[in-house]
CSV table of C-alpha atoms in Angstrom, one decimal:
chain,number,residue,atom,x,y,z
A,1,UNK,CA,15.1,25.7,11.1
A,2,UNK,CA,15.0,22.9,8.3
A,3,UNK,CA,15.9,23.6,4.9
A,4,UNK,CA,16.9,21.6,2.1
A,5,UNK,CA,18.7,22.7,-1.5
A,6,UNK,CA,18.3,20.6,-5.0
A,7,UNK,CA,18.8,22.3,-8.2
A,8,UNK,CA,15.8,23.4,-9.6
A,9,UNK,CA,16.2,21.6,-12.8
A,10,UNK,CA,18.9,18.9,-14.8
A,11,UNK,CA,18.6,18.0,-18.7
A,12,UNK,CA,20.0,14.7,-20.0
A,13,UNK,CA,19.6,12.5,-23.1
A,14,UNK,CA,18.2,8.8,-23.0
A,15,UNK,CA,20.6,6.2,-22.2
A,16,UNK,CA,22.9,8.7,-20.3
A,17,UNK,CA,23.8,8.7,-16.9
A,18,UNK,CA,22.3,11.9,-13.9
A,19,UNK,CA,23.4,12.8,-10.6
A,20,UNK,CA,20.4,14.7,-8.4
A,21,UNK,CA,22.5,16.6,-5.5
A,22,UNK,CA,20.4,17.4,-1.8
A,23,UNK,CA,22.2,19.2,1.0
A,24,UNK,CA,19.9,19.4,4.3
A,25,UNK,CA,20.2,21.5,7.7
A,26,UNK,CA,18.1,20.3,10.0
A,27,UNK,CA,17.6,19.8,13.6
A,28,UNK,CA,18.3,16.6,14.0
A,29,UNK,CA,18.2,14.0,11.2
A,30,UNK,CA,16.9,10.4,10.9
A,31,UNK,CA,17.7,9.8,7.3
A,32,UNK,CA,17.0,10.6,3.1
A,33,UNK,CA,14.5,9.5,0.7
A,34,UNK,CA,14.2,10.2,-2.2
A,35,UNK,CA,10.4,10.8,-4.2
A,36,UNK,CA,9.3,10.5,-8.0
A,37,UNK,CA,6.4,12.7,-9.1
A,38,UNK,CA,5.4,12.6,-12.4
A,39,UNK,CA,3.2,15.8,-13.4
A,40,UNK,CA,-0.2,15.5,-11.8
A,41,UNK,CA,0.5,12.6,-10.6
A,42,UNK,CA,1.4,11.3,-6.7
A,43,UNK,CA,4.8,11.3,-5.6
A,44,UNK,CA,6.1,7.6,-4.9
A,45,UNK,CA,8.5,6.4,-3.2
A,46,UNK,CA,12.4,5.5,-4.6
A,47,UNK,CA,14.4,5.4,-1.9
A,48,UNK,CA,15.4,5.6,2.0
A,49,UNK,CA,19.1,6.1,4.1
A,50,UNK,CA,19.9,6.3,7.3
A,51,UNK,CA,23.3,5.4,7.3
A,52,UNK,CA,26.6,7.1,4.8
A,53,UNK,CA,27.3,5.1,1.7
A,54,UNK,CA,25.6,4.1,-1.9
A,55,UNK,CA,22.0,2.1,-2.0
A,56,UNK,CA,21.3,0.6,-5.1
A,57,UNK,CA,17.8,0.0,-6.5
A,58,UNK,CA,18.2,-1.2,-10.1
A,59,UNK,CA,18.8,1.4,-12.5
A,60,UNK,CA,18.6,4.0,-9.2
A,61,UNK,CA,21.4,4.2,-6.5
A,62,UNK,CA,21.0,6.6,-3.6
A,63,UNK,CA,23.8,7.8,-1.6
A,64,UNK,CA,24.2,9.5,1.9
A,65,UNK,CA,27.3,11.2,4.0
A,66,UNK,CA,25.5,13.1,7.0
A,67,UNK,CA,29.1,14.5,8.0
A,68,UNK,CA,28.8,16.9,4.9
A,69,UNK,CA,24.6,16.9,5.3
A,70,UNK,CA,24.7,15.1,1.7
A,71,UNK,CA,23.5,13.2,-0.8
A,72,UNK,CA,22.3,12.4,-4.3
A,73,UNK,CA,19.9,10.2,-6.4
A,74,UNK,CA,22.0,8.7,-9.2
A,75,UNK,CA,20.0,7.7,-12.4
A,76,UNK,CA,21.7,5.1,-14.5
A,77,UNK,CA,20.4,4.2,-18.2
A,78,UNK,CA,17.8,7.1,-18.7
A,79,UNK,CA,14.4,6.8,-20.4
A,80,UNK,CA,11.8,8.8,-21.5
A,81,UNK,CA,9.7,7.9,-18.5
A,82,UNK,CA,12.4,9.3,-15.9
A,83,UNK,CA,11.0,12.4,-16.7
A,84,UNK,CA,9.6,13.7,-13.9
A,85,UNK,CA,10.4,15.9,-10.7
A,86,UNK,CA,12.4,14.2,-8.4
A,87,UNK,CA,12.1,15.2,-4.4
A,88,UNK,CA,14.5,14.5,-1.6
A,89,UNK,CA,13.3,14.7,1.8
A,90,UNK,CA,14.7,14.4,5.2
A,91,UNK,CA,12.9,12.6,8.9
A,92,UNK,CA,13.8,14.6,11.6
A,93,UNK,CA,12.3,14.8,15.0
A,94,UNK,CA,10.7,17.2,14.2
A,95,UNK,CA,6.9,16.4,13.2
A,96,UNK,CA,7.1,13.3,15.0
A,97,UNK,CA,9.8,12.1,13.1
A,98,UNK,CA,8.0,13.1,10.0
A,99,UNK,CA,9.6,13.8,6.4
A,100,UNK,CA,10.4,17.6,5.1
A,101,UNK,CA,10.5,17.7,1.5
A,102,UNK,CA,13.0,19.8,-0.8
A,103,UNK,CA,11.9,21.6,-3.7
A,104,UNK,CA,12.1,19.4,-6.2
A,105,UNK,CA,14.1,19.0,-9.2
A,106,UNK,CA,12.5,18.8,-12.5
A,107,UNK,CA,14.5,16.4,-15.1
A,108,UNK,CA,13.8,16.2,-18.8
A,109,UNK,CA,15.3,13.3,-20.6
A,110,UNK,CA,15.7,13.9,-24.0
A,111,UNK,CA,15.7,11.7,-27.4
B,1,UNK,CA,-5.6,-3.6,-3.6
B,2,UNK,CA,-4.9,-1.4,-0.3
B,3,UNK,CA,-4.1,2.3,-1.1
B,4,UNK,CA,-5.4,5.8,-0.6
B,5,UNK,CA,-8.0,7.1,-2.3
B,6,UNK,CA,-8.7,10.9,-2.5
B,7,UNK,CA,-12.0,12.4,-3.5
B,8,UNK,CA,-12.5,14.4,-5.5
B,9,UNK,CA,-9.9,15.1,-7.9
B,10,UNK,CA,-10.8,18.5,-8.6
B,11,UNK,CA,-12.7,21.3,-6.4
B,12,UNK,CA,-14.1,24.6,-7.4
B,13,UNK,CA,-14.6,26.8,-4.4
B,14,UNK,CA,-15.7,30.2,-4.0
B,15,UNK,CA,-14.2,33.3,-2.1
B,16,UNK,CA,-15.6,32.7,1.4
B,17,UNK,CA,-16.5,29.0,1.5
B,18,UNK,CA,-15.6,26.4,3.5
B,19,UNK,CA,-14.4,22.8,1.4
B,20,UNK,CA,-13.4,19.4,2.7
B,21,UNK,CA,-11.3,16.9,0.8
B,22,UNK,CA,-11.6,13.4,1.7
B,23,UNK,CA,-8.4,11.0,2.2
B,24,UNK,CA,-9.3,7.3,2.9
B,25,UNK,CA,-6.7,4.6,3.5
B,26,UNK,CA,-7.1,0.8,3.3
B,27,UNK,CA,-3.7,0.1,3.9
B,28,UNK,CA,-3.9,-0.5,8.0
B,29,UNK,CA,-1.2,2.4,8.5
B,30,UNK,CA,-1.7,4.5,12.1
B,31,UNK,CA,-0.3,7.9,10.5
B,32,UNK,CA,-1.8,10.1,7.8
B,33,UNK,CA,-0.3,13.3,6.4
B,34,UNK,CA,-1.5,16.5,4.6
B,35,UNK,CA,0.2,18.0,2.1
B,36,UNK,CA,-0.1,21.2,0.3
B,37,UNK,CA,2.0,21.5,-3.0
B,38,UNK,CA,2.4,24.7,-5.5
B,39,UNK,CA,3.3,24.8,-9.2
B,40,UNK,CA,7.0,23.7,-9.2
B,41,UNK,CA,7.6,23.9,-5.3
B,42,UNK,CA,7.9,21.4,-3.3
B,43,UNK,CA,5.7,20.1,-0.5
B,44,UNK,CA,4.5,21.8,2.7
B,45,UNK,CA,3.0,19.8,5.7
B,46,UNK,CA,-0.4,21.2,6.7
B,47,UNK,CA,-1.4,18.3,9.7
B,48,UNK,CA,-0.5,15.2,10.6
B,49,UNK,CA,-2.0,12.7,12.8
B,50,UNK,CA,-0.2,9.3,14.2
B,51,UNK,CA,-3.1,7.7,15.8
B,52,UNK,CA,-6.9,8.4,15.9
B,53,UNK,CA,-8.4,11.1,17.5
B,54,UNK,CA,-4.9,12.9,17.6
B,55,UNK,CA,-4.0,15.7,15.1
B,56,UNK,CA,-1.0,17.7,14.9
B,57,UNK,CA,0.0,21.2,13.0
B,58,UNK,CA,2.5,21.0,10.9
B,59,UNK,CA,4.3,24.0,9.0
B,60,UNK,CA,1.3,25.7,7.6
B,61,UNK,CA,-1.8,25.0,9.5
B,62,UNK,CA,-3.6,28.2,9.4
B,63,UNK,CA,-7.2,28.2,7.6
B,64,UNK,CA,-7.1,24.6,7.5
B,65,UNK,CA,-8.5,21.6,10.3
B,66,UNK,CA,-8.6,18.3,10.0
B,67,UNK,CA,-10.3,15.5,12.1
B,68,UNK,CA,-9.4,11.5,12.5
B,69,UNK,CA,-12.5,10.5,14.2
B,70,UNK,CA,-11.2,6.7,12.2
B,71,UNK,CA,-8.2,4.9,11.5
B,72,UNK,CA,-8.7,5.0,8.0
B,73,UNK,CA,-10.1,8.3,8.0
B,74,UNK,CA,-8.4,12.1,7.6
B,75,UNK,CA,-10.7,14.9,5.9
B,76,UNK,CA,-9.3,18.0,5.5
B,77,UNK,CA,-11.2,21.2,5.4
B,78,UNK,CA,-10.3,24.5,3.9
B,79,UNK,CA,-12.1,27.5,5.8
B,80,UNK,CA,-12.3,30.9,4.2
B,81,UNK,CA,-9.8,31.9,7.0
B,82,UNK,CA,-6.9,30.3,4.3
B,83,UNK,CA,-6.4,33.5,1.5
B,84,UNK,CA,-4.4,31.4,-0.8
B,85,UNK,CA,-6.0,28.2,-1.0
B,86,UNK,CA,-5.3,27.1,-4.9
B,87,UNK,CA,-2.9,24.5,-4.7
B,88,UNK,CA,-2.9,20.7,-4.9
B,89,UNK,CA,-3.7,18.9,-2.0
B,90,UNK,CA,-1.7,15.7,-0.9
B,91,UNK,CA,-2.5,13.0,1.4
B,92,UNK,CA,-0.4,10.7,2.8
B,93,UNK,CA,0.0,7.6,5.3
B,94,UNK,CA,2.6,5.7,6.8
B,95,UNK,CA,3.0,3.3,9.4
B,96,UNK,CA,3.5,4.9,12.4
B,97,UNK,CA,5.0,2.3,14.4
B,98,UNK,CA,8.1,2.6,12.3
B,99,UNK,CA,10.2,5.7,13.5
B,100,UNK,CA,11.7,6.9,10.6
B,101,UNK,CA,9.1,5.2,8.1
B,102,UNK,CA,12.0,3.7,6.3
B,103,UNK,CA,9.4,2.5,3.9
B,104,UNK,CA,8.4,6.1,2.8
B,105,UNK,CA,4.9,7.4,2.2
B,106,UNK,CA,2.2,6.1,0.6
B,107,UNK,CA,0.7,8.8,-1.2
B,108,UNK,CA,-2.5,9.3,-2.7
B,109,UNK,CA,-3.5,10.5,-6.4
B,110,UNK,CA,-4.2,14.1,-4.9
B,111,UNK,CA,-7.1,16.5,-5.4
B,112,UNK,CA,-6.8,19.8,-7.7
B,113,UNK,CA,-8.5,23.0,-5.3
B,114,UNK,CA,-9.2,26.0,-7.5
B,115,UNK,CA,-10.6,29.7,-6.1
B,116,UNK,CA,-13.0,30.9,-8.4
């Protein structure tokens, strides 16, 4: 079976620094990405790894280690407009290679 | 702009009807993806399709079909066969040449389904 764990929701304050954790069983795996979805609105795409270490996107890094099935979304220099739910997903063979999605964690930055 | 439309954004259906939501790309990509989301869970893949005229099931495909008769083309109908319909309603492409689509999804803006 696939499943995949986030915590269901993380608080922080503007400016301040949040880690997002994932951990994934799958049948095989391809790689992580990492989704943004504002309320109501699409998810869009942050960020992809296939292979262990730290990918940094501006004020977003994403890191991997698929001996431990792991990783995170790191979010440096909060705003207001990070609010949002945040989704990891794994590509597996599974679906023709197709992504299945966490459950989401819901962050609130806060003033 | 290329992107994926979805019409409409919300849909009113009654106990026993049959609804279609429309997902049209511009964006070239040879895979399109359904999505079914609840309040504060995740998302749940109804069908896929990686090239036209070819459909898959994914995780939850019962009272739903689907057809890709076009590339840019994947409508999505809910038949009174699927109890729980009210949800929101994701599509998604990709292209499909690219195994894993390092790139992500494209997603589109989604459409609101509500039994009433």
């Amino acid at each position: 079976g696939q499943s995949l764990e986030q915590p269901s929701e993380v608080t922080a304050v503007e400016g301040a620094i949040v880690q997002i954790n994932c951990t994934y069983q799958t049948s095989g795996f391809y790689g992580l990405s990492w989704y943004q979805q504002h309320d109501g609105g699409a998810p869009t795409f942050l960020s992809y790894n296939a292979l262990d270490g730290l990918e940094e996107t501006g004020r977003f890094s994403s890191f991997l280690s698929r001996s431990d099935s792991y990783g995170y979304l790191l979010l440096q220099e909060l705003q207001m407009k990070d609010s949002a739910s945040y989704f990891c997903a794994v590509s597996t063979p599974l679906y023709g290679q197709n992504f299945v999605f966490g459950p989401g964690t819901r962050l609130s930055v806060l003033p | 702009d290329g992107g994926i439309t979805q019409s409409p954004k919300y849909l009113f259906r009654k106990e026993g009807q049959n609804v279609t939501l429309s997902c049209e790309q511009n964006l070239n990509h040879d895979a399109m993806y359904w999505y079914r989301q609840d309040p504060g869970q995740g998302l749940r893949l109804i069908y896929y399709s990686q090239i036209v005229n070819d459909f898959q099931k994914g995780d939850i495909a019962e009272g739903y079909s689907v057809s890709r008769e076009k590339k840019e083309s994947f409508p999505l109908t809910v038949t009174s066969a699927q109890k729980n319909p009210t949800a929101f309603y994701l599509c998604a492409s990709s292209q499909g040449d690219i195994h894993p689509p390092g790139n992500g999804y494209t997603f589109g803006s989604g459409t609101r389904l509500t039994v009433v």
